[in-house]
Amino acid sequence: MPAIKIDPAQPITFAITFHSPHVVAYRLWYKRPGDEKPSIFATGTDDETSNPSTHMHTVGPLPPGSEIRYLVWLSGNSHTAYRIEIEVLQNGRPLQDGAFSLRGTTDEDGFDQRKNTLELTV
C-alpha cells in the first residue's frame, strides 16, 4: 500500500486524468482510523472523446492513518492501451509520493479495472 505524507489540517484533492478514449467509471472512498467501513466521497464517469480529461474531488481533512481507495473500470476496443494519471494534492500542490501513472491494455472483451489503497501519513 503506497504511503503519502499529508498535512492533517488540510483537505485532500484527488485528481484523476484519463489519457485514452475509453469509457470509464470510477469510485473513490476514504476510511478514517476506527471506521468500520470506507465511505464513498466521489463517483464519476467519462465517456468523452476529448483526451485527456481530468476529474478532481476533495475530501477531508483526514487524520494520519486514514486511507483513500480507488477503483476504475475501463471499457473500449479489445487490446487497446490506456494511461491513467492520479495525483494527490493539498493547497493546490502535489504531495510527495502522491503521483501515480497507471498503464495497461484492455482484455479481449475490451475491459480492464485498476484499484489500490493509499495510506495517509505525516
PDB file of C-alpha atoms in Angstrom:
ATOM      1  CA  MET A   1       0.000   0.000   0.000  1.00  0.00           C
ATOM      2  CA  PRO A   2       1.625   3.286  -1.064  1.00  0.00           C
ATOM      3  CA  ALA A   3       2.027   5.866   1.731  1.00  0.00           C
ATOM      4  CA  ILE A   4       1.562   9.593   1.138  1.00  0.00           C
ATOM      5  CA  LYS A   5       2.642  12.279   3.633  1.00  0.00           C
ATOM      6  CA  ILE A   6      -0.115  14.823   4.299  1.00  0.00           C
ATOM      7  CA  ASP A   7      -0.881  17.867   6.410  1.00  0.00           C
ATOM      8  CA  PRO A   8      -3.771  16.518   8.528  1.00  0.00           C
ATOM      9  CA  ALA A   9      -5.199  20.029   8.928  1.00  0.00           C
ATOM     10  CA  GLN A  10      -5.830  20.499   5.185  1.00  0.00           C
ATOM     11  CA  PRO A  11      -8.351  18.936   2.764  1.00  0.00           C
ATOM     12  CA  ILE A  12      -7.009  16.483   0.194  1.00  0.00           C
ATOM     13  CA  THR A  13      -7.725  16.734  -3.528  1.00  0.00           C
ATOM     14  CA  PHE A  14      -7.661  13.601  -5.647  1.00  0.00           C
ATOM     15  CA  ALA A  15      -7.141  14.326  -9.362  1.00  0.00           C
ATOM     16  CA  ILE A  16      -7.612  11.576 -11.925  1.00  0.00           C
ATOM     17  CA  THR A  17      -6.793  12.113 -15.615  1.00  0.00           C
ATOM     18  CA  PHE A  18      -7.706   9.717 -18.396  1.00  0.00           C
ATOM     19  CA  HIS A  19      -5.412   9.683 -21.442  1.00  0.00           C
ATOM     20  CA  SER A  20      -7.366   7.398 -23.738  1.00  0.00           C
ATOM     21  CA  PRO A  21     -10.726   7.338 -25.496  1.00  0.00           C
ATOM     22  CA  HIS A  22     -12.117   4.532 -23.307  1.00  0.00           C
ATOM     23  CA  VAL A  23     -15.384   4.811 -21.442  1.00  0.00           C
ATOM     24  CA  VAL A  24     -14.548   4.818 -17.741  1.00  0.00           C
ATOM     25  CA  ALA A  25     -16.349   4.722 -14.434  1.00  0.00           C
ATOM     26  CA  TYR A  26     -14.669   5.255 -11.098  1.00  0.00           C
ATOM     27  CA  ARG A  27     -15.349   5.375  -7.388  1.00  0.00           C
ATOM     28  CA  LEU A  28     -13.325   6.917  -4.530  1.00  0.00           C
ATOM     29  CA  TRP A  29     -13.570   6.095  -0.828  1.00  0.00           C
ATOM     30  CA  TYR A  30     -11.942   7.332   2.365  1.00  0.00           C
ATOM     31  CA  LYS A  31     -11.579   5.417   5.620  1.00  0.00           C
ATOM     32  CA  ARG A  32     -10.517   7.091   8.858  1.00  0.00           C
ATOM     33  CA  PRO A  33      -8.818   5.079  11.620  1.00  0.00           C
ATOM     34  CA  GLY A  34     -11.523   3.378  13.643  1.00  0.00           C
ATOM     35  CA  ASP A  35     -14.140   3.499  10.858  1.00  0.00           C
ATOM     36  CA  GLU A  36     -15.825   0.140  10.369  1.00  0.00           C
ATOM     37  CA  LYS A  37     -16.066   0.571   6.619  1.00  0.00           C
ATOM     38  CA  PRO A  38     -14.981   3.076   3.960  1.00  0.00           C
ATOM     39  CA  SER A  39     -17.236   5.957   2.879  1.00  0.00           C
ATOM     40  CA  ILE A  40     -17.714   6.977  -0.752  1.00  0.00           C
ATOM     41  CA  PHE A  41     -16.618  10.548  -1.469  1.00  0.00           C
ATOM     42  CA  ALA A  42     -16.818  10.549  -5.267  1.00  0.00           C
ATOM     43  CA  THR A  43     -18.090   8.608  -8.241  1.00  0.00           C
ATOM     44  CA  GLY A  44     -17.851   9.530 -11.858  1.00  0.00           C
ATOM     45  CA  THR A  45     -17.920   8.501 -15.463  1.00  0.00           C
ATOM     46  CA  ASP A  46     -16.115   9.697 -18.515  1.00  0.00           C
ATOM     47  CA  ASP A  47     -17.318   8.842 -21.991  1.00  0.00           C
ATOM     48  CA  GLU A  48     -15.997  11.974 -23.657  1.00  0.00           C
ATOM     49  CA  THR A  49     -13.837  11.656 -26.732  1.00  0.00           C
ATOM     50  CA  SER A  50     -11.694  14.561 -25.539  1.00  0.00           C
ATOM     51  CA  ASN A  51      -8.303  13.395 -24.482  1.00  0.00           C
ATOM     52  CA  PRO A  52      -7.141  13.946 -21.763  1.00  0.00           C
ATOM     53  CA  SER A  53      -9.932  14.674 -19.317  1.00  0.00           C
ATOM     54  CA  THR A  54      -9.346  15.418 -15.633  1.00  0.00           C
ATOM     55  CA  HIS A  55     -11.717  14.926 -12.710  1.00  0.00           C
ATOM     56  CA  MET A  56     -10.960  16.454  -9.292  1.00  0.00           C
ATOM     57  CA  HIS A  57     -12.551  15.580  -5.961  1.00  0.00           C
ATOM     58  CA  THR A  58     -11.786  16.953  -2.491  1.00  0.00           C
ATOM     59  CA  VAL A  59     -12.248  15.274   0.881  1.00  0.00           C
ATOM     60  CA  GLY A  60     -11.176  15.933   4.439  1.00  0.00           C
ATOM     61  CA  PRO A  61      -9.184  16.991   6.238  1.00  0.00           C
ATOM     62  CA  LEU A  62      -8.348  13.389   7.173  1.00  0.00           C
ATOM     63  CA  PRO A  63      -6.207  12.261  10.119  1.00  0.00           C
ATOM     64  CA  PRO A  64      -2.993  10.255   9.726  1.00  0.00           C
ATOM     65  CA  GLY A  65      -3.681   6.559   9.309  1.00  0.00           C
ATOM     66  CA  SER A  66      -6.622   7.249   7.019  1.00  0.00           C
ATOM     67  CA  GLU A  67      -6.869   5.571   3.637  1.00  0.00           C
ATOM     68  CA  ILE A  68      -8.058   6.645   0.213  1.00  0.00           C
ATOM     69  CA  ARG A  69      -9.226   3.832  -2.051  1.00  0.00           C
ATOM     70  CA  TYR A  70      -9.939   3.997  -5.753  1.00  0.00           C
ATOM     71  CA  LEU A  71     -11.444   1.669  -8.322  1.00  0.00           C
ATOM     72  CA  VAL A  72     -11.508   2.451 -12.062  1.00  0.00           C
ATOM     73  CA  TRP A  73     -13.353   0.411 -14.706  1.00  0.00           C
ATOM     74  CA  LEU A  74     -12.411   0.861 -18.387  1.00  0.00           C
ATOM     75  CA  SER A  75     -14.314  -0.227 -21.475  1.00  0.00           C
ATOM     76  CA  GLY A  76     -13.394   0.131 -25.129  1.00  0.00           C
ATOM     77  CA  ASN A  77     -11.977  -1.782 -28.043  1.00  0.00           C
ATOM     78  CA  SER A  78     -10.182  -5.021 -27.265  1.00  0.00           C
ATOM     79  CA  HIS A  79      -6.426  -4.938 -26.661  1.00  0.00           C
ATOM     80  CA  THR A  80      -6.186  -1.138 -26.614  1.00  0.00           C
ATOM     81  CA  ALA A  81      -3.706   0.717 -24.432  1.00  0.00           C
ATOM     82  CA  TYR A  82      -4.724   3.243 -21.782  1.00  0.00           C
ATOM     83  CA  ARG A  83      -2.976   5.547 -19.337  1.00  0.00           C
ATOM     84  CA  ILE A  84      -4.431   6.987 -16.141  1.00  0.00           C
ATOM     85  CA  GLU A  85      -2.631   9.671 -14.117  1.00  0.00           C
ATOM     86  CA  ILE A  86      -3.523  10.052 -10.447  1.00  0.00           C
ATOM     87  CA  GLU A  87      -2.293  12.935  -8.344  1.00  0.00           C
ATOM     88  CA  VAL A  88      -2.949  13.676  -4.678  1.00  0.00           C
ATOM     89  CA  LEU A  89      -2.736  17.384  -3.793  1.00  0.00           C
ATOM     90  CA  GLN A  90      -3.079  19.742  -0.853  1.00  0.00           C
ATOM     91  CA  ASN A  91      -3.343  23.527  -1.186  1.00  0.00           C
ATOM     92  CA  GLY A  92      -3.164  23.064  -4.963  1.00  0.00           C
ATOM     93  CA  ARG A  93       0.290  21.443  -4.781  1.00  0.00           C
ATOM     94  CA  PRO A  94       1.202  17.816  -5.498  1.00  0.00           C
ATOM     95  CA  LEU A  95       2.197  15.791  -2.465  1.00  0.00           C
ATOM     96  CA  GLN A  96       5.474  13.899  -2.263  1.00  0.00           C
ATOM     97  CA  ASP A  97       4.904  10.301  -3.430  1.00  0.00           C
ATOM     98  CA  GLY A  98       1.364  11.295  -4.428  1.00  0.00           C
ATOM     99  CA  ALA A  99       1.625  10.838  -8.201  1.00  0.00           C
ATOM    100  CA  PHE A 100       0.827   7.557  -9.956  1.00  0.00           C
ATOM    101  CA  SER A 101       0.761   6.559 -13.610  1.00  0.00           C
ATOM    102  CA  LEU A 102      -1.348   3.511 -14.417  1.00  0.00           C
ATOM    103  CA  ARG A 103      -0.822   1.905 -17.815  1.00  0.00           C
ATOM    104  CA  GLY A 104      -2.435  -1.154 -19.247  1.00  0.00           C
ATOM    105  CA  THR A 105      -4.314  -2.757 -22.085  1.00  0.00           C
ATOM    106  CA  THR A 106      -7.921  -3.831 -22.215  1.00  0.00           C
ATOM    107  CA  ASP A 107      -8.604  -7.556 -22.475  1.00  0.00           C
ATOM    108  CA  GLU A 108     -10.073  -9.380 -25.465  1.00  0.00           C
ATOM    109  CA  ASP A 109     -13.544  -8.168 -24.464  1.00  0.00           C
ATOM    110  CA  GLY A 110     -12.334  -4.552 -24.195  1.00  0.00           C
ATOM    111  CA  PHE A 111     -12.394  -4.283 -20.374  1.00  0.00           C
ATOM    112  CA  ASP A 112      -9.959  -3.694 -17.517  1.00  0.00           C
ATOM    113  CA  GLN A 113     -10.048  -2.388 -13.964  1.00  0.00           C
ATOM    114  CA  ARG A 114      -7.487  -0.791 -11.660  1.00  0.00           C
ATOM    115  CA  LYS A 115      -7.721  -0.412  -7.891  1.00  0.00           C
ATOM    116  CA  ASN A 116      -5.493   0.480  -4.976  1.00  0.00           C
ATOM    117  CA  THR A 117      -5.449   1.791  -1.419  1.00  0.00           C
ATOM    118  CA  LEU A 118      -3.328   4.793  -0.418  1.00  0.00           C
ATOM    119  CA  GLU A 119      -2.273   5.244   3.205  1.00  0.00           C
ATOM    120  CA  LEU A 120      -2.108   8.815   4.545  1.00  0.00           C
ATOM    121  CA  THR A 121       0.793   9.535   6.958  1.00  0.00           C
ATOM    122  CA  VAL A 122       2.527  12.571   8.475  1.00  0.00           C
TER     123      VAL A 122
END
